[in-house]
Coordinates of C-alpha atoms in Angstrom, one line a residue:
X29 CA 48.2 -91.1 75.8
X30 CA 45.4 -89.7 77.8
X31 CA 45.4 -88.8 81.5
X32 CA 43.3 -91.4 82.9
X33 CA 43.0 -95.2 82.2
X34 CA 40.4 -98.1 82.5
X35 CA 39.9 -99.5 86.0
X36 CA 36.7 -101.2 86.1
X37 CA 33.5 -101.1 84.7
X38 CA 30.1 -102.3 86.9
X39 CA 27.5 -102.8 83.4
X40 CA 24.6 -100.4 84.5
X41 CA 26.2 -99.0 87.9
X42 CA 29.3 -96.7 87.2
X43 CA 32.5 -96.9 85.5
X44 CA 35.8 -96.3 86.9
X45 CA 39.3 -94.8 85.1
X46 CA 42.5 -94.0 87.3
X47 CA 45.5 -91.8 86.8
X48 CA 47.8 -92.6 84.1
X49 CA 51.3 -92.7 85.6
X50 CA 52.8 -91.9 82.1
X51 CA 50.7 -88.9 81.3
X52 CA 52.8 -86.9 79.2
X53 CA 51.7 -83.5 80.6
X54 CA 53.9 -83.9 83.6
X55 CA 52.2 -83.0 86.7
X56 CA 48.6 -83.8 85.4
X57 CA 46.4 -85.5 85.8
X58 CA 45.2 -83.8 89.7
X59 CA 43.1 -86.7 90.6
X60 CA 44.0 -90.1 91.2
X61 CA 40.5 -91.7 90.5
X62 CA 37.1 -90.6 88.6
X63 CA 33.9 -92.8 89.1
X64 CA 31.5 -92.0 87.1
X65 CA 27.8 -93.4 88.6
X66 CA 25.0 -94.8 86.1
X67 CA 21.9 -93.2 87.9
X68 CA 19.1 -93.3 85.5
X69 CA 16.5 -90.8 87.1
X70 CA 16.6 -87.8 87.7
X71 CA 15.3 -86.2 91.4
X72 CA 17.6 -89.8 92.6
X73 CA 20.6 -88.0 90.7
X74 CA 20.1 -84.8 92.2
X75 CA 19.5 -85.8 95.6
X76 CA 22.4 -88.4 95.6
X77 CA 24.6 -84.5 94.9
X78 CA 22.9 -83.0 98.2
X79 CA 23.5 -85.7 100.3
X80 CA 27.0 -85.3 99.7
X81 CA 27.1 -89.3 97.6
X82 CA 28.4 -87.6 94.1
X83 CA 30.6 -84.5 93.6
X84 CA 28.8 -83.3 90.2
X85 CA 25.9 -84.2 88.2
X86 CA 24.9 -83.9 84.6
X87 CA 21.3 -82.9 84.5
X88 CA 18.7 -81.7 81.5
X89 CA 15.8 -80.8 83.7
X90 CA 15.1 -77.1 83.8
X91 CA 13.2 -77.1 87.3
X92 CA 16.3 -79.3 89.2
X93 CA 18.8 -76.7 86.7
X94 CA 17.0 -73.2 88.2
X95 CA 16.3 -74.3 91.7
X96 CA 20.1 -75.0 92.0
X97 CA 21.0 -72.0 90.7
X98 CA 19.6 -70.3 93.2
X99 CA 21.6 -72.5 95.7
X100 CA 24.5 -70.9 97.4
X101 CA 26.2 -74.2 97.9
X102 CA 25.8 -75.6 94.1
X103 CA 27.8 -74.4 91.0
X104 CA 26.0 -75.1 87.8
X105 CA 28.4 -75.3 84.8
X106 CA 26.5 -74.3 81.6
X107 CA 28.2 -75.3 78.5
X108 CA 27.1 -74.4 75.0
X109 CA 26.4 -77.0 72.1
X110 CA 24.8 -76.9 69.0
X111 CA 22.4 -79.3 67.3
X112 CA 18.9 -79.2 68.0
X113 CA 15.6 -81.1 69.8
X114 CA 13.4 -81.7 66.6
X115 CA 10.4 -83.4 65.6
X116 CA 11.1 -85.5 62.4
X117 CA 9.1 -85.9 60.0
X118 CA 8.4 -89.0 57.5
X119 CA 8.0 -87.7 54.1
X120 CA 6.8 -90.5 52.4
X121 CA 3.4 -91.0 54.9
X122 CA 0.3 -88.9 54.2
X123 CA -0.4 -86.3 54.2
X124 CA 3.2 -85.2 55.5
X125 CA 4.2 -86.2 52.1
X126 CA 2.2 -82.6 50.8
X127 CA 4.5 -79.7 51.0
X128 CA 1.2 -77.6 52.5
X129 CA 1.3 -79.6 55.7
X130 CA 4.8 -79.6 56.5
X131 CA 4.7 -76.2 56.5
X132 CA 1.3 -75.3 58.0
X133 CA 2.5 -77.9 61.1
X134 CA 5.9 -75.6 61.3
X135 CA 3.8 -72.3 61.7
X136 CA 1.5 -74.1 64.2
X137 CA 4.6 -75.0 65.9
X138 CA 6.2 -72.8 68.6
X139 CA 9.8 -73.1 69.9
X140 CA 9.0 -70.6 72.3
X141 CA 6.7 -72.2 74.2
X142 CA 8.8 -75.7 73.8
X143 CA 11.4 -73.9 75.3
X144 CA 9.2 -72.2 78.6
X145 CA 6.9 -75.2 79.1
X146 CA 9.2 -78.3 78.4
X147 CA 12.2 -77.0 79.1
X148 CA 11.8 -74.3 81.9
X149 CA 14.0 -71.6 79.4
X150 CA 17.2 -74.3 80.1
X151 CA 17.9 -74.7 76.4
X152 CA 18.3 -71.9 73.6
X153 CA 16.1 -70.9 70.3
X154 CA 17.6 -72.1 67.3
X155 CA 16.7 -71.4 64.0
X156 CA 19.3 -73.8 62.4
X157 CA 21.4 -77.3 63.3
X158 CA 24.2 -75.2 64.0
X159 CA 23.4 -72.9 67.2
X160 CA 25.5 -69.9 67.5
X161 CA 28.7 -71.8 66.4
X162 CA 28.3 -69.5 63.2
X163 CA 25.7 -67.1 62.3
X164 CA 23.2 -67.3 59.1
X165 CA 21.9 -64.0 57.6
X166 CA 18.8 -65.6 56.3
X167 CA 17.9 -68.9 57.9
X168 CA 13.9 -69.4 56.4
X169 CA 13.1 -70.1 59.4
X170 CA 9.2 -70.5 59.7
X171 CA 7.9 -68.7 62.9
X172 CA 4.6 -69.1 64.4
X173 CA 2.0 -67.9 62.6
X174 CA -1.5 -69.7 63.1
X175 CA -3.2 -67.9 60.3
X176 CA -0.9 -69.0 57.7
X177 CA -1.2 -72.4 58.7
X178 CA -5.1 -72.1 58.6
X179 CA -5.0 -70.7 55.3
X180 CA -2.7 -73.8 54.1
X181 CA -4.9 -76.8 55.7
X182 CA -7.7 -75.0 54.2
X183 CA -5.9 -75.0 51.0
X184 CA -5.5 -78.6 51.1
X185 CA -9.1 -79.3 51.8
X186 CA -9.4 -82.1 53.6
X187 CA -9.7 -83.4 57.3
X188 CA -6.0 -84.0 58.7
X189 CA -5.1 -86.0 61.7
X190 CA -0.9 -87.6 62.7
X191 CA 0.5 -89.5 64.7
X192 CA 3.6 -88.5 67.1
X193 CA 5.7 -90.7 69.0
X194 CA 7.5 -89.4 71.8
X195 CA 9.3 -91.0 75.0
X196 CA 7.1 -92.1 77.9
X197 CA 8.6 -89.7 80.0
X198 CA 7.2 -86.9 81.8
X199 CA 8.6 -84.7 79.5
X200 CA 7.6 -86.9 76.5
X201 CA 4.2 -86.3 77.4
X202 CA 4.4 -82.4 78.0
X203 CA 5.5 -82.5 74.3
X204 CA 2.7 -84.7 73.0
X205 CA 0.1 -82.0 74.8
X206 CA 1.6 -78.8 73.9
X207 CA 1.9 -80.1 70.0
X208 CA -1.7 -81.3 70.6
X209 CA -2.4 -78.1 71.9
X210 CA -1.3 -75.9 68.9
X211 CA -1.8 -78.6 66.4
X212 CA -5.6 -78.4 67.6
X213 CA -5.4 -74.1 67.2
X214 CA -5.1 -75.1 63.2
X215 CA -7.8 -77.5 63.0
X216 CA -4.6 -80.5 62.8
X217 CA -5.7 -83.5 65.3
X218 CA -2.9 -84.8 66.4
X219 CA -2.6 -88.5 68.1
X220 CA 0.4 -88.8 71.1
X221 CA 1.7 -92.0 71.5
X222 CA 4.1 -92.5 74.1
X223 CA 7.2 -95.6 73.8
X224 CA 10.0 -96.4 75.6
X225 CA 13.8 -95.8 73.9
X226 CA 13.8 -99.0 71.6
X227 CA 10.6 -99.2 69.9
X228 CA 10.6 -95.6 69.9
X229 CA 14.3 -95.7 67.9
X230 CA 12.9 -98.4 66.0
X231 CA 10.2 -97.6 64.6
X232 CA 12.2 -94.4 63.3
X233 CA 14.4 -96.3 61.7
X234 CA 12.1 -98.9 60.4
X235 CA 10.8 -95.6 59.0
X236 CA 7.2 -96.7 60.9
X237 CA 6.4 -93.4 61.7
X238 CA 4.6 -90.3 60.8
X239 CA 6.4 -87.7 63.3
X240 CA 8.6 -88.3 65.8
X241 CA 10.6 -86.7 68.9
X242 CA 14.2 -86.9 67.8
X243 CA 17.2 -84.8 68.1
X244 CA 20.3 -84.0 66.3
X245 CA 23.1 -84.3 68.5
X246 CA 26.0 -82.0 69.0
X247 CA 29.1 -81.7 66.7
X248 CA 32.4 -79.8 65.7
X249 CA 31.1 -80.5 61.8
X250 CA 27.6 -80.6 61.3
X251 CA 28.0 -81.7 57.3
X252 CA 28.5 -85.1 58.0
X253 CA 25.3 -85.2 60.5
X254 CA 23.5 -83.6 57.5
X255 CA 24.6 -85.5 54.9
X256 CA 23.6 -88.8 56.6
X257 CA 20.2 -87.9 57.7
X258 CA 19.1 -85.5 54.5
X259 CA 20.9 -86.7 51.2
X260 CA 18.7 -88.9 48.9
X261 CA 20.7 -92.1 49.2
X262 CA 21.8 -92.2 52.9
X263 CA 20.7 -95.4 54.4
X264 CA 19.7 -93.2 57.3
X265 CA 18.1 -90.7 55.9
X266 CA 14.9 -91.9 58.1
X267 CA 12.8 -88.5 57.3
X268 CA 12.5 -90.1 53.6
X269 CA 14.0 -86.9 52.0
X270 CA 14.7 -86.2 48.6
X271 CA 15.3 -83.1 47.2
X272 CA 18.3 -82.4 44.0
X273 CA 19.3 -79.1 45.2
X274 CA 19.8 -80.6 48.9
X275 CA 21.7 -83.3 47.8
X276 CA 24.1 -80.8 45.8
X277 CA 25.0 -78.9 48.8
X278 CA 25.7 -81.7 51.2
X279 CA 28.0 -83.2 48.4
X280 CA 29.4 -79.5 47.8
X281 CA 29.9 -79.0 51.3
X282 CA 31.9 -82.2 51.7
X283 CA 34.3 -81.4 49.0
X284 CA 34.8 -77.3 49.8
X285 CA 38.1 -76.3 51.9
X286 CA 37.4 -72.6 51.8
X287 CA 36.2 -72.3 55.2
X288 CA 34.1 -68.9 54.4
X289 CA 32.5 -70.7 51.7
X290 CA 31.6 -73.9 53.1
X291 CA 29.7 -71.8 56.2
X292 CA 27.7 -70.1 53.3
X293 CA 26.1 -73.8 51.6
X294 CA 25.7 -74.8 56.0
X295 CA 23.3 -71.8 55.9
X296 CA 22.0 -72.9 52.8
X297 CA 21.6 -76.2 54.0
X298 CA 19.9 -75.0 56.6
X299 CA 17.5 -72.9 54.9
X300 CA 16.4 -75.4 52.6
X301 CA 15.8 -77.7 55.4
X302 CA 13.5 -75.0 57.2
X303 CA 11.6 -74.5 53.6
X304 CA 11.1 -78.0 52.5
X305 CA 10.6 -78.9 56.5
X306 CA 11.5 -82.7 57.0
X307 CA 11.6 -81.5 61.2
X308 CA 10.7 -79.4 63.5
X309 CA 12.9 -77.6 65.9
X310 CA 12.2 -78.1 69.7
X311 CA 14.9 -76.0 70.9
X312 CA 18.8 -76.0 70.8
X313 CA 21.4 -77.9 72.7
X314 CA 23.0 -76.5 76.2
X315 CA 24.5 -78.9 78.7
X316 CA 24.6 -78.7 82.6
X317 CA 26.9 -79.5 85.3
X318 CA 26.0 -79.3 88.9
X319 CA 28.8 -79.6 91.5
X320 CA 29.5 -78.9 95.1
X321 CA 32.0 -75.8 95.8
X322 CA 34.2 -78.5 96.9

């Protein structure tokens, strides 16, 4: 039923779908062909568009997403999401398993400057899963605020020193400094250590961790999302969560058809997620598209 169909796929080189002569929307599809091209890095991707190889590009690099903004030739298509870059965080290690470091890592943290130095201002602040796909009046959200976090290692009163795996990218690594950065503002040493996709992913799910570069991914319904990776008994609930009143709201939300209400236990999802703090926000979700005028 849809407008293209399979025409051949190159494993690791591009993928190919061609009109469907049987679309039902007559007169659609417009093109007879799409090829979609598996090109891994980035600067590759974007010159591949310049020298006229690709019509469009999807991109998530700020610097390649301003400079061609400022290109009279290039359109760049920005497209709203939701979700969020996070840091998880792996309750059941020490000492991320005291309620006092969880939260005096979230006021060391700073989505602001994730935002300026990681991302080059190409993805939005977020204070919740759910971006601006509906609005919560009081979200807990813990802003930055390096005295509070002080005053709750202090509290706890002894030396504290995590790990954090992130990718061994360049951007990996510009989150690893800037966490060790603020981390360090607090008196929190903090230990990068760079992996590629698989260990990284599976040591997460091995639940080998003590925080982690994660991310949860855009959706039309975030309350199956939160029900898998927050609710006591999910097999992937890899953050090690457990919290009663949590796990009566996701089971709330599931069963609730008043739309209205439903929104109001997402907020409070959210807001108990921001006070018991199993992650970290990095920033929220905003895709790019980069095409020719042609």
């Amino acid at each position: 039923t849809g407008p293209f169909k399979f025409y051949r796929w190159s494993s690791g080189n591009h993928f190919i779908v061609s009109k469907n002569e049987d679309y039902w929307q007559e007169g659609k599809p417009y093109l007879n062909k799409v090829v979609f091209r598996i090109i891994p890095d980035h600067q590759t991707r974007y010159a591949s568009l310049m020298a006229g190889q690709i019509d469009a590009i999807t991109i998530d690099r700020g610097n390649i997403i301003n400079k061609s903004k400022k290109d009279p030739d290039l359109f760049v298509y920005e497209i709203e999401g939701n979700g969020a870059e996070i840091v998880l965080v792996n309750l059941d290690r020490p000492p991320l398993d005291d309620i006092r470091i969880r939260r005096a890592l979230a006021f060391a943290n700073s989505q602001e400057r994730h935002i300026k130095m990681v991302y080059s201002d190409s993805i939005p602040f977020v204070e919740s899963p759910y971006g601006k796909s509906f609005d919560c009046t009081q979200s807990g959200y813990p802003e930055n605020d390096a005295e509070t976090a002080r005053k709750l290692i202090a509290d706890y009163g002894k030396p504290v020193e995590v790990e954090l795996m992130h990718s061994n990218t360049s951007r990996g690594k510009q989150t690893g400094e800037l966490l060790q950065q603020l981390y360090k503002e607090i008196g929190v040493k903090l230990n990068p250590v760079p992996l590629g996709t698989a260990p990284h992913v599976m040591r997460v799910v091995q639940k080998d961790y003590q925080l982690a570069t994660w991310r949860i991914p855009s959706s039309l319904d975030h309350g199956p999302q939160l029900f898998r990776s927050f609710h006591s008994k999910s097999p992937t609930n890899y953050a090690g969560y457990h919290n009663p009143e949590m796990d009566d709201l996701l089971e709330m939300q599931r069963q609730e058809t008043d739309p209205e209400i439903r929104n109001q236990l997402m907020c409070r999802i959210s807001e108990r997620i921001n006070q018991d703090v199993p992650m970290y926000y990095r920033g929220g979700r905003r895709y790019h598209i980069i095409a020719k005028k042609k």
